[in-house]
XYZ file of N, CA and C in Angstrom:
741
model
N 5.983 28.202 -6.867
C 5.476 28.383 -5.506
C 4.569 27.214 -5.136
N 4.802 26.589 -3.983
C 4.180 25.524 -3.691
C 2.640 26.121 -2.992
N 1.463 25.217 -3.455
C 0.122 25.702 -3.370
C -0.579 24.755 -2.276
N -1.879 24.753 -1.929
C -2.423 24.146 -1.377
C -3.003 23.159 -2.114
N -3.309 21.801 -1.787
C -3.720 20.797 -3.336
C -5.265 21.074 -3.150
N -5.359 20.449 -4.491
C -6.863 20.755 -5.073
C -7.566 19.097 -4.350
N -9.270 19.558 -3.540
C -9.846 18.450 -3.075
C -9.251 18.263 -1.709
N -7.535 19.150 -0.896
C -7.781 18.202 0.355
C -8.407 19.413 1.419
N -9.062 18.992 2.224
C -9.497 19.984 3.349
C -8.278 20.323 4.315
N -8.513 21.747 4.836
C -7.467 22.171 6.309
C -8.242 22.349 6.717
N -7.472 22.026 8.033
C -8.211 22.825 9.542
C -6.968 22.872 10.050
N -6.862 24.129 10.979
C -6.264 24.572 11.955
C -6.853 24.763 13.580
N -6.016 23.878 14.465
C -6.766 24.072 15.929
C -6.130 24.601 16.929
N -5.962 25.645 17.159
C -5.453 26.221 18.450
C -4.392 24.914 19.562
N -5.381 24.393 19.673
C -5.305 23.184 20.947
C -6.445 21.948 20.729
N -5.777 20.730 20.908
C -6.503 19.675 20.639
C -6.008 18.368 21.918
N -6.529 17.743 22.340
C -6.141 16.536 22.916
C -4.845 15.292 22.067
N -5.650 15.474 20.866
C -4.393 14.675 20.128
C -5.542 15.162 18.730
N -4.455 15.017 16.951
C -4.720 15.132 15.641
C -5.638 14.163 16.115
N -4.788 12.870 16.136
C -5.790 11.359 15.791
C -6.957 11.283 16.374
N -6.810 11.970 17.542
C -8.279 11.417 18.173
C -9.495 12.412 17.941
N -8.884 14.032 17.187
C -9.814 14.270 16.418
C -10.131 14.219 15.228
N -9.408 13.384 14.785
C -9.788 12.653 13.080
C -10.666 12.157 13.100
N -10.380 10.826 14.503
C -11.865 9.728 15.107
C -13.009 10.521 15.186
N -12.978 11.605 16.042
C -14.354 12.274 15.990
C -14.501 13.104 14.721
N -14.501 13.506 13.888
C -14.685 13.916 12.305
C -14.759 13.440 11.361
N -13.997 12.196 11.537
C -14.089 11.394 10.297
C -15.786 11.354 9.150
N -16.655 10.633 10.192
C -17.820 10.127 10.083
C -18.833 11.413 9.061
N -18.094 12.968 9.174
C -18.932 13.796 8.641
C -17.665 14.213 7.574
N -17.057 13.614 7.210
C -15.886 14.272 6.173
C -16.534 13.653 4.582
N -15.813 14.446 3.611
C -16.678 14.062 2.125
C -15.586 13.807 1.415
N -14.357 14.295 2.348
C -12.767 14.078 1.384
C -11.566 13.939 2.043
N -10.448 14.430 1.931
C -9.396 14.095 2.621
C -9.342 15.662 3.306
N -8.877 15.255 4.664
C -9.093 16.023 5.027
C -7.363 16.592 6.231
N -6.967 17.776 6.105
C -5.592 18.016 6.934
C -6.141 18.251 8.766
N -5.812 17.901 9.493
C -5.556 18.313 10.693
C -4.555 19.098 11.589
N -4.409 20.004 11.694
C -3.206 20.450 12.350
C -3.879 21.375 13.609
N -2.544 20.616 14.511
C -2.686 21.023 15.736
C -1.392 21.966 16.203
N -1.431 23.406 17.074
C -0.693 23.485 17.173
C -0.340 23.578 18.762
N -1.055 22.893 19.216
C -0.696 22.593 20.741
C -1.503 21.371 21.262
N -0.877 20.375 21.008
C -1.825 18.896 22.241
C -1.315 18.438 23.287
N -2.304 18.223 23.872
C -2.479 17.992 25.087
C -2.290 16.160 25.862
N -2.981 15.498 24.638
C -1.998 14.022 25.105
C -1.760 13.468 23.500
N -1.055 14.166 23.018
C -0.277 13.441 21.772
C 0.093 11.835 22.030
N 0.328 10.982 21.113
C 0.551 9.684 21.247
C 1.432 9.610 20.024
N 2.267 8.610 20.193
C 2.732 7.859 19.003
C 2.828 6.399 19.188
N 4.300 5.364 18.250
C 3.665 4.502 17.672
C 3.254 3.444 19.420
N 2.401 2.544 19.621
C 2.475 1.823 20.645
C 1.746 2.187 21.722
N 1.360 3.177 21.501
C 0.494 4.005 22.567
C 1.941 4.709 23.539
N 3.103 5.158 23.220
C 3.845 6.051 23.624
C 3.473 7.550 23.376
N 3.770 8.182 24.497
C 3.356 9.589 24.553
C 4.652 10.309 23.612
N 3.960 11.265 22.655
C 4.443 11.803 21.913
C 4.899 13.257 22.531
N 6.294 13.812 22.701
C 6.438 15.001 23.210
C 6.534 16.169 22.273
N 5.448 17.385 22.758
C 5.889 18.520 21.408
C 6.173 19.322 22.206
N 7.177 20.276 22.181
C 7.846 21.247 22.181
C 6.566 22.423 21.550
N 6.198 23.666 22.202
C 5.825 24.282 20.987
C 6.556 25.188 19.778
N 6.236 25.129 18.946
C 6.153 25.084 17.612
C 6.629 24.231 16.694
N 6.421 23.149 17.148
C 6.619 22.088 16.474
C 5.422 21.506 15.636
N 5.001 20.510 14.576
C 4.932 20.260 13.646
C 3.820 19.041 14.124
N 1.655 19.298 14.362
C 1.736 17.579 14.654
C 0.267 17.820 13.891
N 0.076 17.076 12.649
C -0.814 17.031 12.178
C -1.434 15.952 11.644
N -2.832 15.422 11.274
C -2.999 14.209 10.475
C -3.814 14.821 9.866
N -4.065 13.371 8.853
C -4.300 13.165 7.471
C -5.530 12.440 7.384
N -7.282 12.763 7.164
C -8.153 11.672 7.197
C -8.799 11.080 6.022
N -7.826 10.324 5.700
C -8.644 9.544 4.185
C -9.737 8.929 4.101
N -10.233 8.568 3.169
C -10.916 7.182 2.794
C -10.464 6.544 1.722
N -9.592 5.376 1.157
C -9.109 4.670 0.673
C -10.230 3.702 0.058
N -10.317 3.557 -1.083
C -10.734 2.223 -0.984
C -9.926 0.877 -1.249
N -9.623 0.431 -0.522
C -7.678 -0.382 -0.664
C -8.652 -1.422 0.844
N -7.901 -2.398 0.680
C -7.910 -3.326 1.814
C -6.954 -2.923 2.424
N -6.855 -3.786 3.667
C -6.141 -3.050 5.030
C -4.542 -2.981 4.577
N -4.247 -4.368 4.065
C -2.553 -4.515 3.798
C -2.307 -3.021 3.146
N -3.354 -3.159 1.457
C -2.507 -2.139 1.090
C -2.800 -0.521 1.470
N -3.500 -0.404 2.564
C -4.049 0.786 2.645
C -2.121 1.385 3.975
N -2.299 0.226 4.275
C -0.888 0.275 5.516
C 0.113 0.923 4.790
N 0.449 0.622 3.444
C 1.407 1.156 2.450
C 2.005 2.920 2.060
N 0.203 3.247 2.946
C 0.350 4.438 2.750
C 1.980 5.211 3.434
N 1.969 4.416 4.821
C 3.156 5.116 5.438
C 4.229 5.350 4.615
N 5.009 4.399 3.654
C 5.847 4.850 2.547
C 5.512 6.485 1.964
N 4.101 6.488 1.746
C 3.317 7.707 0.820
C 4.272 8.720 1.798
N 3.930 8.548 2.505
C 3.496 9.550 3.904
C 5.416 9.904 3.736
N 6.058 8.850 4.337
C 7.620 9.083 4.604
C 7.765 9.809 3.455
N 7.674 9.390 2.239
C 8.474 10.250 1.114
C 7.577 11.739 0.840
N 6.927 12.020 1.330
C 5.812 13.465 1.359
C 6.625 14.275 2.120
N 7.472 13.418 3.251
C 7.481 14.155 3.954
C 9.099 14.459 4.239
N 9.971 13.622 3.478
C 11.041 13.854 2.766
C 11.305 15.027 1.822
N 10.497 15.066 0.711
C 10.221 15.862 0.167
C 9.944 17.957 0.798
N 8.856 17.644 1.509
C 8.676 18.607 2.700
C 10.149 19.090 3.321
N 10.482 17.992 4.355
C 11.587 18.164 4.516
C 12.939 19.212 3.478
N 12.798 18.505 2.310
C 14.020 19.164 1.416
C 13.104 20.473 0.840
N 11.978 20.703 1.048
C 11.652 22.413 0.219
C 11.931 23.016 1.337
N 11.668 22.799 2.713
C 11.991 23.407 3.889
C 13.407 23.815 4.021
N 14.196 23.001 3.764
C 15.641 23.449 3.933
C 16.325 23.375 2.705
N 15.962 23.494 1.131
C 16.529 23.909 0.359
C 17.585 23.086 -0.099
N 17.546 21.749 0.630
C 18.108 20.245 0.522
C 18.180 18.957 0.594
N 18.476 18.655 -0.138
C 17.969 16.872 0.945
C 18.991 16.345 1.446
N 20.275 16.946 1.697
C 21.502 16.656 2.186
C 21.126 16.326 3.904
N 21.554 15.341 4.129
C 21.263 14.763 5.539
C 19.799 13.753 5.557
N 19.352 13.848 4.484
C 17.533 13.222 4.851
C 17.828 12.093 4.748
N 16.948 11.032 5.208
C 16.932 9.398 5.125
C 15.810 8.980 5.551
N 15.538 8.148 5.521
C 14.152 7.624 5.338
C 14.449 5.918 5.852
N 13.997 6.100 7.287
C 14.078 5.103 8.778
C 12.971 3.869 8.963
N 13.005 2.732 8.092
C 11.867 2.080 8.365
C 11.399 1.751 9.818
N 10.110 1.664 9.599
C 9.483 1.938 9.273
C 8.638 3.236 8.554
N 8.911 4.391 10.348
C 8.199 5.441 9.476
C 8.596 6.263 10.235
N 10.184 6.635 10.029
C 10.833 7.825 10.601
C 11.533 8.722 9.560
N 11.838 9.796 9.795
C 12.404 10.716 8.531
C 13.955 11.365 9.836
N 14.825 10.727 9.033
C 16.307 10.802 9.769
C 16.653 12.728 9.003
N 17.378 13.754 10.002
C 18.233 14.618 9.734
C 19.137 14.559 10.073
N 20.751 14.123 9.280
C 22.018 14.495 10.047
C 22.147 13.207 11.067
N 21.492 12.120 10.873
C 21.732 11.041 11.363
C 20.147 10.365 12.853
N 19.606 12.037 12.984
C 19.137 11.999 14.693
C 17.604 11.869 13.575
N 16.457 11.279 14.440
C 14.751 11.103 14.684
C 14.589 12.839 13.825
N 13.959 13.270 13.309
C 13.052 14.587 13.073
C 11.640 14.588 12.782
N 11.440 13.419 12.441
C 9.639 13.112 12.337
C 9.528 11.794 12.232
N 8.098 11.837 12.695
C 7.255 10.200 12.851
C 6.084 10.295 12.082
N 5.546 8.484 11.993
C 4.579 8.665 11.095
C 3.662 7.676 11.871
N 2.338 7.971 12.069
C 1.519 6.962 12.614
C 0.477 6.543 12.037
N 0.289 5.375 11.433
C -1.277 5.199 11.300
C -1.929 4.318 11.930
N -3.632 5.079 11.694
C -4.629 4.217 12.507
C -5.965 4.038 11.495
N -6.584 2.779 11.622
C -7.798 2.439 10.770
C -9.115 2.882 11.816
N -9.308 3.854 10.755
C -10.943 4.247 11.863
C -11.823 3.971 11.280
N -12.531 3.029 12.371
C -14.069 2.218 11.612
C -13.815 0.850 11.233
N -12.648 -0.016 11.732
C -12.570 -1.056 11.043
C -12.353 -1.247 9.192
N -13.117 -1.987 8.833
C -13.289 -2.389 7.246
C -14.036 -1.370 6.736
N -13.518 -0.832 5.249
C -14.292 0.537 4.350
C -14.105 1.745 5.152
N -13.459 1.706 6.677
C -13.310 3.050 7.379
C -12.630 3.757 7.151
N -12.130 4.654 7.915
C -11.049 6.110 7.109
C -9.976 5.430 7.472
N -8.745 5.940 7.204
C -7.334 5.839 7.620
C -6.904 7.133 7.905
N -6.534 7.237 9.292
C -5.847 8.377 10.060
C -4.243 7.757 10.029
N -3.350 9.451 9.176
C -2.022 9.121 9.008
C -1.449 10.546 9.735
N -1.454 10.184 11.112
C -0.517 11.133 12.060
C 0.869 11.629 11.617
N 1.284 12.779 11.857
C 2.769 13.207 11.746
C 2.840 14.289 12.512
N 4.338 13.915 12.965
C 5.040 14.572 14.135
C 6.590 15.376 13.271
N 6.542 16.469 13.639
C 8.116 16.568 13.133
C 8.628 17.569 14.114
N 9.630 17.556 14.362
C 10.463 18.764 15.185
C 10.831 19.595 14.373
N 9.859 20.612 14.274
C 10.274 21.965 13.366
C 11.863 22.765 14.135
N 11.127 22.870 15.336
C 11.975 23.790 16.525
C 12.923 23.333 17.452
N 12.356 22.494 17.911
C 12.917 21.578 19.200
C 12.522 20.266 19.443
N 13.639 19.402 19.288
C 13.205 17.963 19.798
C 13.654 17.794 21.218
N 12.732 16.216 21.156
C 12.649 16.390 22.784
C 13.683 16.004 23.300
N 13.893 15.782 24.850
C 15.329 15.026 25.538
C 15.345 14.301 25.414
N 16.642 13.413 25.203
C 17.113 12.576 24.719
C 16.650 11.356 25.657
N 16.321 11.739 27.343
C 15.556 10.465 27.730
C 14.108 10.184 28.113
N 13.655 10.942 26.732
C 12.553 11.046 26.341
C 12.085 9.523 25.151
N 13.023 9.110 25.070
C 13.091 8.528 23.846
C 13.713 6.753 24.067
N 13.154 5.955 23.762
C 13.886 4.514 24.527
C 15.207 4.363 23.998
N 15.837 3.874 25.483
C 17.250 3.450 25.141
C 17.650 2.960 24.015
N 18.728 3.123 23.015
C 19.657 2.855 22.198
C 18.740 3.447 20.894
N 17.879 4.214 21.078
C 16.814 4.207 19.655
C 17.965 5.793 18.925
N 17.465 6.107 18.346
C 17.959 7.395 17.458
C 17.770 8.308 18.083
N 18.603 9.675 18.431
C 18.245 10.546 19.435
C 17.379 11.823 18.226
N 16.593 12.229 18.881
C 15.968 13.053 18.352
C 16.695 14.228 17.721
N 16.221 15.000 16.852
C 16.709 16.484 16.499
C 15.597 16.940 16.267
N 16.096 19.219 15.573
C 14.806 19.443 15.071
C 15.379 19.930 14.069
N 14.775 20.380 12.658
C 14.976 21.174 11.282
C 15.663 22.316 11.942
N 15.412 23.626 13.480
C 16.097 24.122 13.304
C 17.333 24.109 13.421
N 17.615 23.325 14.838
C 19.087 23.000 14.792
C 19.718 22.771 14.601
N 19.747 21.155 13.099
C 20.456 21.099 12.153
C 20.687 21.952 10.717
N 19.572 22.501 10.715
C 19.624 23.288 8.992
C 19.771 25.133 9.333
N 19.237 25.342 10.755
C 19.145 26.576 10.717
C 17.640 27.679 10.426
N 17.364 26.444 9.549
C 15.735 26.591 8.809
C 14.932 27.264 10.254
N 13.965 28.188 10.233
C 12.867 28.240 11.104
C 11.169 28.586 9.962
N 10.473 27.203 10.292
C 9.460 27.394 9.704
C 8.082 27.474 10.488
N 7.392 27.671 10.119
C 5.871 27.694 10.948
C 4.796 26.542 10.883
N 4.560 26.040 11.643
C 3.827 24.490 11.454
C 3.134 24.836 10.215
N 1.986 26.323 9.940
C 1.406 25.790 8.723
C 1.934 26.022 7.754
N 3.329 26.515 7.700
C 4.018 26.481 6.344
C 4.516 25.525 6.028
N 5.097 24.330 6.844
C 5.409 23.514 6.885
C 4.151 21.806 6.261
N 2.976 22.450 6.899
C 1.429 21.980 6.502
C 1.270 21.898 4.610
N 1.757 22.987 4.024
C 1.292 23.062 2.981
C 2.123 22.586 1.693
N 3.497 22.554 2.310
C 4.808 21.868 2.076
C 3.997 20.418 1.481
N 4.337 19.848 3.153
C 3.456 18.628 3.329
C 2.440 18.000 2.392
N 1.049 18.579 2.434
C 0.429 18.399 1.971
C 0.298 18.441 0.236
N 1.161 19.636 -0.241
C 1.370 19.332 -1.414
C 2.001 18.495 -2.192
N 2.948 17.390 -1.425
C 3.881 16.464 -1.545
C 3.248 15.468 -1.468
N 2.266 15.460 -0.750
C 1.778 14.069 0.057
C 0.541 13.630 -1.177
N 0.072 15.086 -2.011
C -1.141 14.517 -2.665
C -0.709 14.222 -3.973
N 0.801 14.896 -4.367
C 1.577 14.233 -5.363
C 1.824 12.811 -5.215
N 2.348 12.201 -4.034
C 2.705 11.010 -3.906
C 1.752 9.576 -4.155
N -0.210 10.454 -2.802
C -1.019 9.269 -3.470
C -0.768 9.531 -4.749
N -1.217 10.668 -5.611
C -1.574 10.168 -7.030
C -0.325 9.470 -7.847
N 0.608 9.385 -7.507
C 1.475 8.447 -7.932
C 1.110 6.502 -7.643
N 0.596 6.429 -6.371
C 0.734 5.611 -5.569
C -0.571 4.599 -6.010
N -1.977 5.294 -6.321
C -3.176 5.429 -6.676
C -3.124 4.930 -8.441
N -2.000 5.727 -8.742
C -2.063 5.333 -10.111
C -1.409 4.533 -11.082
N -0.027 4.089 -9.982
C 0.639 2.986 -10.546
C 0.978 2.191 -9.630
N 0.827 2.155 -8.730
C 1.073 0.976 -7.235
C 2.278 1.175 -6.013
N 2.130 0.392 -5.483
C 3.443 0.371 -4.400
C 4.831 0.404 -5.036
N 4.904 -0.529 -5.967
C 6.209 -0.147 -6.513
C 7.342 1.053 -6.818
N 6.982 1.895 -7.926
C 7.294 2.943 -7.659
C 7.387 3.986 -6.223
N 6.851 3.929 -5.166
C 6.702 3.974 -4.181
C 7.938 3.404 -3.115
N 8.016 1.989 -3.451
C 8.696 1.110 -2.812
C 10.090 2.017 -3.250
N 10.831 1.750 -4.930
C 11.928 1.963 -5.364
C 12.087 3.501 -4.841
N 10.685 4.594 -4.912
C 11.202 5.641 -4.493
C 12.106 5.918 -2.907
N 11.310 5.057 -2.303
C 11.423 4.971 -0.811
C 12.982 4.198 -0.383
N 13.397 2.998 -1.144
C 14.715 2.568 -1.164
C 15.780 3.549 -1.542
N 15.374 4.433 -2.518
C 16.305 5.394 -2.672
C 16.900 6.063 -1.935
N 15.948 6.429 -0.918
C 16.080 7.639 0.161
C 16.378 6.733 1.645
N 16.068 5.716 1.625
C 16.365 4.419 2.444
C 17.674 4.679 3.532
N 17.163 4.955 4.787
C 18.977 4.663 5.687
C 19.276 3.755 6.158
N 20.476 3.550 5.824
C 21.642 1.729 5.948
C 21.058 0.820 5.768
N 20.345 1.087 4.330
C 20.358 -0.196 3.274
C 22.002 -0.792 2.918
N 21.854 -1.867 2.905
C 22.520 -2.696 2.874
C 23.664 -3.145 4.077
N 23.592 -2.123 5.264
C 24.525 -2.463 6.524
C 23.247 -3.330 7.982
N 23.980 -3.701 8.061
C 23.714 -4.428 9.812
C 22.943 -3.646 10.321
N 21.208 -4.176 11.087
C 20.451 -3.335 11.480
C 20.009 -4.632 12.614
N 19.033 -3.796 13.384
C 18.497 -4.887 14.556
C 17.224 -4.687 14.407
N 16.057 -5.254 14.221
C 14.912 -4.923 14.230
C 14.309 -6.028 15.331
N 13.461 -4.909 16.236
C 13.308 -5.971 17.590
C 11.394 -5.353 17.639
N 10.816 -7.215 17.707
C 9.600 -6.892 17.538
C 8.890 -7.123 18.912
N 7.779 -7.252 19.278
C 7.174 -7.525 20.603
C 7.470 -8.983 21.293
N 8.322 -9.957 20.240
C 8.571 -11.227 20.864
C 9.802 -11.360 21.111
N 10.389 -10.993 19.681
C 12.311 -11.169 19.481
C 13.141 -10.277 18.946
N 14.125 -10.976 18.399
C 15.114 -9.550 17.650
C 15.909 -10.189 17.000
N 15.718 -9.831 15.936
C 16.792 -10.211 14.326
C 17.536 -9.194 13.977
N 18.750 -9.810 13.832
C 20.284 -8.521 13.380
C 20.286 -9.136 11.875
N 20.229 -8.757 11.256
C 20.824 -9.016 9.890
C 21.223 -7.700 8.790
N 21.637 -7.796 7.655
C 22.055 -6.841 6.818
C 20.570 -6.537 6.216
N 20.293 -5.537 6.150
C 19.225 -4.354 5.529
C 19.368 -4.451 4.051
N 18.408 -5.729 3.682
C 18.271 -5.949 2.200
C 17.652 -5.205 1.402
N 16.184 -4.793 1.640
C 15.312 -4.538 0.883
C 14.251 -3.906 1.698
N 13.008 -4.203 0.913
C 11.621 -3.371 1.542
C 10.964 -4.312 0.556
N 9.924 -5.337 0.414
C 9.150 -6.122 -0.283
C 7.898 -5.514 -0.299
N 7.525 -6.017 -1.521
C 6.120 -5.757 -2.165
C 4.818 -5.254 -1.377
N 5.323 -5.765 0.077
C 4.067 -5.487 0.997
C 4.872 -4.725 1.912
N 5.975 -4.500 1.709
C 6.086 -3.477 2.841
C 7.121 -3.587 4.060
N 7.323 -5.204 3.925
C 8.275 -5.996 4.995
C 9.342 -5.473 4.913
N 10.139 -5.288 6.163
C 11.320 -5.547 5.917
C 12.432 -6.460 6.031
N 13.355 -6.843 5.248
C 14.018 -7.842 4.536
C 15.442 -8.066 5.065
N 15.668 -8.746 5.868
C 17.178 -8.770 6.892
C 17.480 -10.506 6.465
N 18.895 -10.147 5.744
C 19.488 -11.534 5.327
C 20.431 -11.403 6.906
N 20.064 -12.611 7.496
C 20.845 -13.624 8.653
C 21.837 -14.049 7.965
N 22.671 -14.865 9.553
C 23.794 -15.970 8.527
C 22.913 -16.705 8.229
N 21.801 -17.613 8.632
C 21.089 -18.713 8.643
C 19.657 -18.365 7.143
N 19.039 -17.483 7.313
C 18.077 -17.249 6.563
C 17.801 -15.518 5.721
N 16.732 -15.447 5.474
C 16.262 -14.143 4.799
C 15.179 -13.958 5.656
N 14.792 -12.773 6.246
C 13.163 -12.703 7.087
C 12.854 -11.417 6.856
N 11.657 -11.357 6.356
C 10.503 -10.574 6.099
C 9.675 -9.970 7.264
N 9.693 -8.699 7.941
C 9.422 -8.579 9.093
C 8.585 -7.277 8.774
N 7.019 -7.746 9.355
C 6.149 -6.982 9.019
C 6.129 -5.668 10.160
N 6.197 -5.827 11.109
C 6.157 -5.128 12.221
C 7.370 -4.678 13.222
N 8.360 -4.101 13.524
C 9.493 -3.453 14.579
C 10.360 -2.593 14.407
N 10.703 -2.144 15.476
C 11.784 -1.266 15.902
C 12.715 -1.420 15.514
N 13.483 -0.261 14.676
C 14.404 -0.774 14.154
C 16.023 0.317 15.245
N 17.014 -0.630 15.493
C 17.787 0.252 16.207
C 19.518 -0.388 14.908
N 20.367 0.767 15.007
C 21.119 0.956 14.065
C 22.458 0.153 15.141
């Protein structure tokens, strides 16, 4: 039976403006890691400052650490986070048939979006790290909800049938997620990395990753040491720290 982990804090909030932006205000009095879950907000966000749509009973909680990691590798966490929540994912539906794992920091069902992952550094340098997540327990949103050509959304119930309850889904989560730091904490990104390639969607096929300047098509090599992702061109190899990736 999956438990609640030892050391992280819950909270449960009726209604919140957004997880993240009450992580920002809590952080400063927290002593540990701490869960957030919301089960109704009011201006959710995701990655870019895009408005995040929830359906209710859907799935939107964060995560308020304190790391002591510099910024690069504290960013790493999102891997943590994707495969926590992979994991989650497969105790929820009793499979991992359909799961994939969308770089940056999407968790694919059956091909369509089912969760996001956001992080934010609160406080600058030595500050917390807020690691947002979104998942469509119930209902994802409309499809032109979502930017052109990107992955159309789904939710756990409509592909699996599954109906779970955000905080059952919370504890899923969270018990996965504190397996993963201590993996992550105790032997590095690597393991992390290889776990995360495993579960990886269309590694090794033709992907487009389009960043705030340009857009590189190449074949879906890898995931490097820091996190990049790795698209062999005809012309070169590029390491791309930051974009959208469309299939």
């Amino acid at each position: 039976m999956v438990t609640w982990p030892a050391g992280y804090g819950r909270r449960v909030l009726q209604q919140v403006d957004s997880t993240m932006a009450e992580a920002a205000r809590i952080a400063p009095e927290l002593t540990g890691p701490e869960w957030i879950l919301a089960l109704q907000q009011t201006a959710a966000r995701g990655r870019r400052g895009r408005a995040w749509h929830m359906p209710a009973g859907n799935f939107s909680a964060t995560l308020v650490l304190r790391p002591e990691d510099p910024p690069d590798v504290m960013a790493l966490r999102s891997f943590v986070a994707a495969l926590a929540l992979f994991d989650a994912f497969e105790a929820a539906a009793g499979t991992a048939q359909g799961l994939a794992l969308k770089w940056p920091n999407d968790v694919l069902l059956n091909g369509g979006k089912a969760a996001g992952i956001l992080l934010e550094n609160l406080g600058g340098p030595g500050g917390h790290l807020a690691i947002g997540v979104g998942v469509n327990l119930i209902a994802a949103p409309d499809a032109d909800a979502v930017e052109p050509g990107a992955v159309p959304p789904v939710s756990l119930l409509e592909e699996s049938g599954m109906r779970v309850s955000p905080e059952q889904f919370l504890t899923l989560l969270a018990d996965a997620y504190a397996q993963w730091e201590t993996r992550f904490v105790t032997y590095g990104f690597e393991p992390v990395r290889r776990a995360w390639l495993d579960r990886a969607a269309r590694l090794g096929e033709v992907i487009t990753a389009r960043t705030t300047r340009d857009e590189v098509t190449g074949t879906f090599e890898s995931v490097d040491e820091r996190g990049n992702l790795v698209l062999k061109t005809s012309s070169t190899r590029a390491a791309i720290a930051a974009a959208d990736v469309f299939f």
